[in-house]
Coordinates of C-alpha atoms and ligand atoms in Angstrom, one line a residue:
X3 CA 0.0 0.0 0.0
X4 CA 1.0 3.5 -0.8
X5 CA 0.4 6.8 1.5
X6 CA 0.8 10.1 1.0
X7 CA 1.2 12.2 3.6
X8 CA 0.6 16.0 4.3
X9 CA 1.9 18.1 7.3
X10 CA 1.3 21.8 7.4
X11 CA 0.4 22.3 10.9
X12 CA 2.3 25.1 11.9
X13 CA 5.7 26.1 10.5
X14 CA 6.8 23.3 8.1
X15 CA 5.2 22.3 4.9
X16 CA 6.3 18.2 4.5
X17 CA 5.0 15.7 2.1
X18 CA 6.1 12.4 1.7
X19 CA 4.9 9.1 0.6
X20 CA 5.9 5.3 2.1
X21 CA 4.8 2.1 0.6
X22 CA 4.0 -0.8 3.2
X23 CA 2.1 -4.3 3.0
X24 CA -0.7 -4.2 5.5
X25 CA 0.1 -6.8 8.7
X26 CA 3.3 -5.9 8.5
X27 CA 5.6 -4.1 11.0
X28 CA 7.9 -1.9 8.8
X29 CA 7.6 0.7 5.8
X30 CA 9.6 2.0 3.5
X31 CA 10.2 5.8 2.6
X32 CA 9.9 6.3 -1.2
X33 CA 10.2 10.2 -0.6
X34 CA 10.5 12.7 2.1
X35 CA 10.2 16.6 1.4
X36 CA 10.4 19.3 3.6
X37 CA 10.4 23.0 3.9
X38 CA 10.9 25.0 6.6
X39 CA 9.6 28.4 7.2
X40 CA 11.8 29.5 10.1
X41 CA 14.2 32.0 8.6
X42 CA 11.2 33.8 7.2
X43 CA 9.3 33.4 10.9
X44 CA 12.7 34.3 12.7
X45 CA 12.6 38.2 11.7
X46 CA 9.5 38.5 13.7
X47 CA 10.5 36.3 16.4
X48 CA 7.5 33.8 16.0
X49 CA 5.4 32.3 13.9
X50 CA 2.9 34.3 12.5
X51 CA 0.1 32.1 11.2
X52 CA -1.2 34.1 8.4
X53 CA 2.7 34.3 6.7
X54 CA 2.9 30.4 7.5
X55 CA -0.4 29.9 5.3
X56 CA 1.2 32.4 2.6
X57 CA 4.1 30.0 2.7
X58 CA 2.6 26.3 2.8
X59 CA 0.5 27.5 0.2
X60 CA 3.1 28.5 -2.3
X61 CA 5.6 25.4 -1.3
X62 CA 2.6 22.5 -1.5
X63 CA 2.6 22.1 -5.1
X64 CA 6.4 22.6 -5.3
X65 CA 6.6 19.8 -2.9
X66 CA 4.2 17.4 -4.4
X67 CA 5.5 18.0 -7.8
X68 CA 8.9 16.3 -6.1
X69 CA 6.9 13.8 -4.5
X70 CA 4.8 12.6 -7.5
X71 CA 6.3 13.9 -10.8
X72 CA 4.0 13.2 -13.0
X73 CA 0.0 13.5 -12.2
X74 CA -0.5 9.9 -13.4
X75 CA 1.2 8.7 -10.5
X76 CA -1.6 9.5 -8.1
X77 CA -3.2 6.3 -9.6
X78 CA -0.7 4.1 -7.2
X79 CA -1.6 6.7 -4.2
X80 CA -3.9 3.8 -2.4
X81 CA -4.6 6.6 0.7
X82 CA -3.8 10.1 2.1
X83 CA -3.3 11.1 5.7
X84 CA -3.1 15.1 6.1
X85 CA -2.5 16.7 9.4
X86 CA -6.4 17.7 10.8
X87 CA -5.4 19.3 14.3
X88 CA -4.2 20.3 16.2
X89 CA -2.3 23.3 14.6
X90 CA -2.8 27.0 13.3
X91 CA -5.6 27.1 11.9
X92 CA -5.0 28.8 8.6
X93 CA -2.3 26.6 8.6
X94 CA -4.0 23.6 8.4
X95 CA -6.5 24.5 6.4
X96 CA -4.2 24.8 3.6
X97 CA -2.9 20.6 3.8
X98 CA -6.7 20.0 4.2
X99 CA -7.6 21.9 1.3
X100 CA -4.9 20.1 -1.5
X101 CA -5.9 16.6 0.3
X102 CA -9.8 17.3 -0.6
X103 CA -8.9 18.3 -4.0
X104 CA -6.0 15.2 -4.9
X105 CA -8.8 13.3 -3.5
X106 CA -12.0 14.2 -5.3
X107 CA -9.7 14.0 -8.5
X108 CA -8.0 11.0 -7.8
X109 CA -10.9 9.1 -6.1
X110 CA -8.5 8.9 -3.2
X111 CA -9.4 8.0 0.8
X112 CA -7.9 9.8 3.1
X113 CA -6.9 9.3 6.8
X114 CA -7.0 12.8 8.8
X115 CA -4.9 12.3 11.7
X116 CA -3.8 13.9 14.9
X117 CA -0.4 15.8 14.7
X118 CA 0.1 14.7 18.4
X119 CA -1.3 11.1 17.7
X120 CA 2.2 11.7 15.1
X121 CA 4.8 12.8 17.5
X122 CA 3.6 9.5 19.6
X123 CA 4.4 7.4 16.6
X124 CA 6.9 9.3 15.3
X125 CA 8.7 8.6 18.2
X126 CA 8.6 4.3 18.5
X127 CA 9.3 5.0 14.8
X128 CA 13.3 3.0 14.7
X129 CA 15.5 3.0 11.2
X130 CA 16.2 -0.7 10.0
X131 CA 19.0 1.3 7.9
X132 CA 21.4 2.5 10.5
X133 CA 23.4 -0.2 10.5
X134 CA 23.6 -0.7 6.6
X135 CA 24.4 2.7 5.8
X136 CA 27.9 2.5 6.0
X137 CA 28.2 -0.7 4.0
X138 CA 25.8 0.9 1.5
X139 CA 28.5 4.2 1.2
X140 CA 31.4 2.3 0.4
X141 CA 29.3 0.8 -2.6
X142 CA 27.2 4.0 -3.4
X143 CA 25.9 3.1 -6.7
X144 CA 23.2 1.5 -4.4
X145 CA 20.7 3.7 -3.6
X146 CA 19.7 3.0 0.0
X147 CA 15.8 3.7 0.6
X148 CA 15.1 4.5 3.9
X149 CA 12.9 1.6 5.8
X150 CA 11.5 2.1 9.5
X151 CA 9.8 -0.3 12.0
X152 CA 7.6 0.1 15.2
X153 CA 9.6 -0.7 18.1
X154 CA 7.3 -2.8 20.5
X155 CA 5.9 -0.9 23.5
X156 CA 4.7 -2.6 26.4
X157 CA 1.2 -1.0 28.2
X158 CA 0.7 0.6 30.3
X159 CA 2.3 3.1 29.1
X160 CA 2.9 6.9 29.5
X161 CA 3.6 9.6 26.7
X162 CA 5.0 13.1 27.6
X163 CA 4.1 15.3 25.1
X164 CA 6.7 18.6 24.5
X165 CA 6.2 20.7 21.7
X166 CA 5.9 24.4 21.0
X167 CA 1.9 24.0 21.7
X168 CA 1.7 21.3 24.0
X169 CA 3.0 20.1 27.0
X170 CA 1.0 16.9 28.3
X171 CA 0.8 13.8 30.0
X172 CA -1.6 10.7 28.1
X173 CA -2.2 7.6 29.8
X174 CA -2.3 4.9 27.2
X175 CA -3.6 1.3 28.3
X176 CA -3.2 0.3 24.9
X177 CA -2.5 1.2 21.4
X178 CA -4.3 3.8 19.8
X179 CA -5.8 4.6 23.4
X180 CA -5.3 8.2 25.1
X181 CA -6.4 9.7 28.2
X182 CA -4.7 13.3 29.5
X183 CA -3.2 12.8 32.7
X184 CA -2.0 16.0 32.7
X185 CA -0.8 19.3 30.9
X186 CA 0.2 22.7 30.9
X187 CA -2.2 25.5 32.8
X188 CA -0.4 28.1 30.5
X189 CA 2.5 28.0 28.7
X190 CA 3.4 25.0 26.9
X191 CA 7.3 24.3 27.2
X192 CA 8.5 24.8 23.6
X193 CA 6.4 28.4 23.7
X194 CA 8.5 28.8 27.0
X195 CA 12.1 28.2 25.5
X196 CA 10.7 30.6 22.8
X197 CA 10.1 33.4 24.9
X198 CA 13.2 33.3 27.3
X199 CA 15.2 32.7 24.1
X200 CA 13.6 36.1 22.7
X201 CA 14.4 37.4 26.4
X202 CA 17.7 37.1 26.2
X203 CA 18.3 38.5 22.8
X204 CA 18.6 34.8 20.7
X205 CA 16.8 33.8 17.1
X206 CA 13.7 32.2 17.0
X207 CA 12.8 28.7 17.9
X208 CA 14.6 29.4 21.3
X209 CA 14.3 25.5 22.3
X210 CA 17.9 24.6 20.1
X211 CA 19.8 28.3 20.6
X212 CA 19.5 27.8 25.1
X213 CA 20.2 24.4 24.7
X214 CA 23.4 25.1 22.7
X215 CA 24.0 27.7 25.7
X216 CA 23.5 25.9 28.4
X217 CA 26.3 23.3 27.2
X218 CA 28.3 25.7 27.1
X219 CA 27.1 26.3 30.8
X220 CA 27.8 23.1 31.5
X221 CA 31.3 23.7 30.7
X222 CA 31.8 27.0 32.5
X223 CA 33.8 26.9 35.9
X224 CA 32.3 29.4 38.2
X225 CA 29.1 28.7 39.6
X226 CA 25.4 30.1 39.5
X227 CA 25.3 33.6 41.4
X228 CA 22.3 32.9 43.8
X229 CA 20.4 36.0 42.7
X230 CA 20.0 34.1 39.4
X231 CA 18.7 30.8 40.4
X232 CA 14.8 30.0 38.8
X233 CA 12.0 28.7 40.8
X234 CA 10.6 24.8 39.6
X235 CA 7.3 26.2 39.7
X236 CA 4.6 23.1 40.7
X237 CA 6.9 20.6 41.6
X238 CA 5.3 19.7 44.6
X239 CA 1.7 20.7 43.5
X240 CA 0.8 17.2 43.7
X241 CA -1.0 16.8 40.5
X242 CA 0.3 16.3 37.2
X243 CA 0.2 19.6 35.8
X244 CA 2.5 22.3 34.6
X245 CA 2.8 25.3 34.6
X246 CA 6.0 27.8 32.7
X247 CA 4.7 31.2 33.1
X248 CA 5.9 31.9 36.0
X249 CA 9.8 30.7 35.5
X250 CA 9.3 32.5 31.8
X251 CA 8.4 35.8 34.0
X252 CA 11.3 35.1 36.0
X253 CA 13.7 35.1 33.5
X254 CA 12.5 38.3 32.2
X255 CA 12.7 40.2 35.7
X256 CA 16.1 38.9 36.0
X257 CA 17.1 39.9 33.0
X258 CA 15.7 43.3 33.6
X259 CA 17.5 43.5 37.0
X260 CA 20.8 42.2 36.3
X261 CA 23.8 43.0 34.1
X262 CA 24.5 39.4 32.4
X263 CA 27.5 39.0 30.1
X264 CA 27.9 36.0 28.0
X265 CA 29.3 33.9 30.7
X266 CA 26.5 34.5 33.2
X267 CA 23.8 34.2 30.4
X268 CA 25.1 30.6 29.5
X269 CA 25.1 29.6 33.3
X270 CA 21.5 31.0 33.2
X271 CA 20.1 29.1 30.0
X272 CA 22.0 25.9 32.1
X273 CA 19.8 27.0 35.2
X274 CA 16.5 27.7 33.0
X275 CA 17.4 24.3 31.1
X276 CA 17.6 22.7 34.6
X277 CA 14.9 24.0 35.6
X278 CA 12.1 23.0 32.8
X279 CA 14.5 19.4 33.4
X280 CA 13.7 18.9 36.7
X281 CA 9.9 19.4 36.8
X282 CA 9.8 17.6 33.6
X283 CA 11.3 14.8 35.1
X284 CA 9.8 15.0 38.6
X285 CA 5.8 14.9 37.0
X286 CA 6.7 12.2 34.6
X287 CA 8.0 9.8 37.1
X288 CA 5.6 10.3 39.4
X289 CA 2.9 9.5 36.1
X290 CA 5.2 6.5 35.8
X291 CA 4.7 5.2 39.1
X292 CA 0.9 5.8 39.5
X293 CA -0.1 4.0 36.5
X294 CA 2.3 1.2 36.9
X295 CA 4.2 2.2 33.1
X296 CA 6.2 -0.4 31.7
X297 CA 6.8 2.0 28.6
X298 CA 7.6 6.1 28.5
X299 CA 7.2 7.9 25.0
X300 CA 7.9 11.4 24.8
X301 CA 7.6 13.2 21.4
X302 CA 7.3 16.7 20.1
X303 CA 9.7 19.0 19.2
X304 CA 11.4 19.7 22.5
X305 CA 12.3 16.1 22.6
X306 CA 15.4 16.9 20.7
X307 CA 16.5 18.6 23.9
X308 CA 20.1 16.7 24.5
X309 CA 20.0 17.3 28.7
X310 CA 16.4 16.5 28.6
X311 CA 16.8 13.4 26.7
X312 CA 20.0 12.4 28.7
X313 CA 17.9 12.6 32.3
X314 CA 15.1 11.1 31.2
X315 CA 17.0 8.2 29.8
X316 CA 18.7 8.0 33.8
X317 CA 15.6 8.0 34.7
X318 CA 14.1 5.3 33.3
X319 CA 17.6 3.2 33.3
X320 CA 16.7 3.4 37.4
X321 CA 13.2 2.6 37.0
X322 CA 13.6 -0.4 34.3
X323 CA 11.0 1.7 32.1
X324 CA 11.8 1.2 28.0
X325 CA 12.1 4.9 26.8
X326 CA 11.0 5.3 23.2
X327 CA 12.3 8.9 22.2
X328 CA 12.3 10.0 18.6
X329 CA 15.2 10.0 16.4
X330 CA 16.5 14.0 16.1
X331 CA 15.2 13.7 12.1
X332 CA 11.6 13.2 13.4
X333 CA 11.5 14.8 16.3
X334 CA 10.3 18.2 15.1
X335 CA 7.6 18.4 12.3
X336 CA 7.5 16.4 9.5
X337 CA 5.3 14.4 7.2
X338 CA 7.0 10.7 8.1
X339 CA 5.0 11.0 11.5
X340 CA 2.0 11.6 10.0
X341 CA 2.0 8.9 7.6
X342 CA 3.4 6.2 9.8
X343 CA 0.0 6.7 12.2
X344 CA -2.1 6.1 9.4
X345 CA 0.0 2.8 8.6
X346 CA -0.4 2.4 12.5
X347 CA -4.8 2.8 11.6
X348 CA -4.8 0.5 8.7
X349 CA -3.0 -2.3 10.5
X350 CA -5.7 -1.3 13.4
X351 CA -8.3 -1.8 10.8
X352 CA -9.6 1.8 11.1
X353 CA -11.5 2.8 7.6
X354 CA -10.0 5.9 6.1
X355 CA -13.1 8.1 4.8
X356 CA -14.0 8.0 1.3
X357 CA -14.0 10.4 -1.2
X358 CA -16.9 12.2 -0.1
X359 CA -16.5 12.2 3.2
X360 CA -13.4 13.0 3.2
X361 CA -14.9 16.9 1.7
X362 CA -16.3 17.1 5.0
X363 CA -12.9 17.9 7.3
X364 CA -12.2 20.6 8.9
X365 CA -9.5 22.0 10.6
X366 CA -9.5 21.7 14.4
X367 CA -7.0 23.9 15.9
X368 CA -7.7 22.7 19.6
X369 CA -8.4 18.8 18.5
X370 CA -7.7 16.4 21.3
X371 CA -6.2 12.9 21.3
X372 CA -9.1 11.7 23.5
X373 CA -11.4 11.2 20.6
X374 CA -8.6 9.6 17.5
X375 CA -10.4 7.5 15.3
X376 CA -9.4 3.7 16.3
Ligands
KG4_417 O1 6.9 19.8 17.5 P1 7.4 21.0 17.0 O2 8.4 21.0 15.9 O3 6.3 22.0 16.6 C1 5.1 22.1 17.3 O4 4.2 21.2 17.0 O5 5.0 23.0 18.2 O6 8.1 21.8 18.3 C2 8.7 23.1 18.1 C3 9.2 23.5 19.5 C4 9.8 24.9 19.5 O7 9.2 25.6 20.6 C5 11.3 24.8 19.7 O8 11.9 25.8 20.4 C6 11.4 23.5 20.4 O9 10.3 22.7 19.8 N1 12.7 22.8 20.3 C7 13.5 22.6 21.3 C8 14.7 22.1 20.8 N2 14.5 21.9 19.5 C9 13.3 22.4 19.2 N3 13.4 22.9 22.7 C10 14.4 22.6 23.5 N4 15.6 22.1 23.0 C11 15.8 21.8 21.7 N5 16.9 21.3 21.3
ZN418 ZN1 4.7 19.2 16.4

């Protein structure tokens, strides 16, 4: 079976299409586009969502055109899965709006799917290629195609979900089954990094800029001057919620009140780093523990965080939890996440909608994972 995939959720446009038999456990990448919008989003500091619709909608056909060549080709196209929610609205509209049209041409089905249900996939996603690659150089007339598996995850399990827009905890008994534990009561975490980043004078998305920062932190000899240490706001709250306001507010009254050179500002990334690390960590064990996890998946773009990745790997070393975190190509947006949960639905016998139906979708900006078709 063939997918084509389609993610234009918020700042990336990514198409790509894999080819899989159904029953089985792996796929195989035929192509994987993507074009990101953040130098354009950087000037401003953020992503403004009516310049990231401008952009998807001038790169989509580029992109499919690389995808598909020549229009016949969408004969072999057996389903689509396009990014529905949650997202930027206009955003999303425009990945909704091609798939409706491809499909009421084409007399294709389509699979609209949860861009968080993707980071979860995304990241038990592991390459079958790693290990053949460098064989495959020495003889590089061989084109290597790209082939990924599900690793197997054991339930109960827990997901913590990090991205620019979300920061939650889902409960899953078994596949294909969420329930929010917990999340954010303001800021997601991403959104946080963004901010302080802007704070302290750094380019947009913050997340990779403080974490580059605070290695360098890491490195520095002197110590933290105590007037600069952050709060680890709801640690002990005894729920499972978050909350990042209040450190983001922090940083900027600190930054107000104090001179910081370079030196001081990397040991203050470290300490904001630390900081998100420790509650992070703290909530997610303790989500562990009550639902008797054998399994921890954390997706979403801050997921490519090296420090966070590092302690929560300790973490569940201690706990003999199996920790599925992406791989750094898919843990930000892309269009491989996407199409691998709608391999995930068709070996879980869900029915993508027909034609018709499929004219029906609508963006949902705020869409849950509670309610995923399974
Ligand atoms: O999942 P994603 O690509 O888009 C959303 O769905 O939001 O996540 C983007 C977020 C941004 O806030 C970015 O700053 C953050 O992920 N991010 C990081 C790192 N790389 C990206 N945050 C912390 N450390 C990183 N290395
Ligand atoms: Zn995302």
């Amino acid at each position: 079976m063939k997918i084509l995939a389609i993610e234009t959720s918020c700042d990336e446009t990514a198409i790509c299409i894999i080819n899989f038999r159904k029953g089985s456990n792996s796929f195989t990448v035929e192509k994987n586009v993507l074009i990101s919008q953040i130098e354009i989003h950087r000037e401003y500091g953020g992503v403004y969502p009516h310049m990231a619709k401008r952009e998807h909608i001038k790169n989509l056909p580029i992109l499919l055109e690389q995808v598909i060549g020549d229009e016949k080709n969408f004969k072999s196209v057996d389903a689509i899965a396009v990014t529905s929610g949650p997202g930027l609205s206009p955003a999303l509209w425009t990945g909704i709006e091609i798939t409706k049209k491809i499909s009421a041409e084409y007399n294709i089905p389509v699979f609209p799917i949860n861009h968080m249900e993707g980071h979860i996939y995304a990241s038990t996603l592991l390459n079958k290629n790693s290990s053949k690659i460098k064989k495959v150089k020495a003889n590089s007339k061989k084109e290597l195609k790209q082939e990924y598996y599900f690793g197997e995850v054991k339930y109960p399990a827990i997901s913590l979900l990090i991205s620019g827009g979300h920061t939650e905890l889902i409960f899953m008994d078994k596949e294909m089954s969420y329930k929010k534990i917990g999340a954010t009561l303001d800021d997601a975490v991403g959104e946080a990094f963004d901010k302080v980043a802007r704070t302290l004078g750094y380019p947009y998305p913050g997340g990779p800029e403080i974490s580059k920062r605070a290695e360098m932190g890491r490195k520095v000899a002197s110590t933290l001057a105590e007037e600069l240490r952050l709060p680890r706001p709801m640690l002990h709250s005894n729920d499972l919620n978050f909350s990042f306001s209040g450190l983001k507010t922090s940083v900027i009254n600190k930054v107000e009140k104090y001179e910081l050179d370079n030196e001081k500002k990397d040991l203050f990334c470290m300490e904001f780093e630390n900081a998100v690390t420790d509650v992070l960590t703290k909530k997610t064990r303790e989500a562990l523990y009550l639902y008797n996890a054998k399994t921890l998946i954390i997706g979403g773009g801050v997921s490519a965080n090296n420090h966070i990745r590092n302690v929560m790997q300790k973490m569940c070393d201690e706990d003999g939890v199996k920790l599925y975190i992406p791989g750094r190509e898919l843990s930000t947006d892309n269009a491989l996440m996407i199409a691998a949960t709608a391999f995930a639905k068709v070996n879980n016998n869900v029915l993508a909608l027909n034609m018709l139906e499929s004219q029906n979708i609508k963006a949902e900006p705020n869409m849950n994972l509670d309610n995923v078709s399974k």
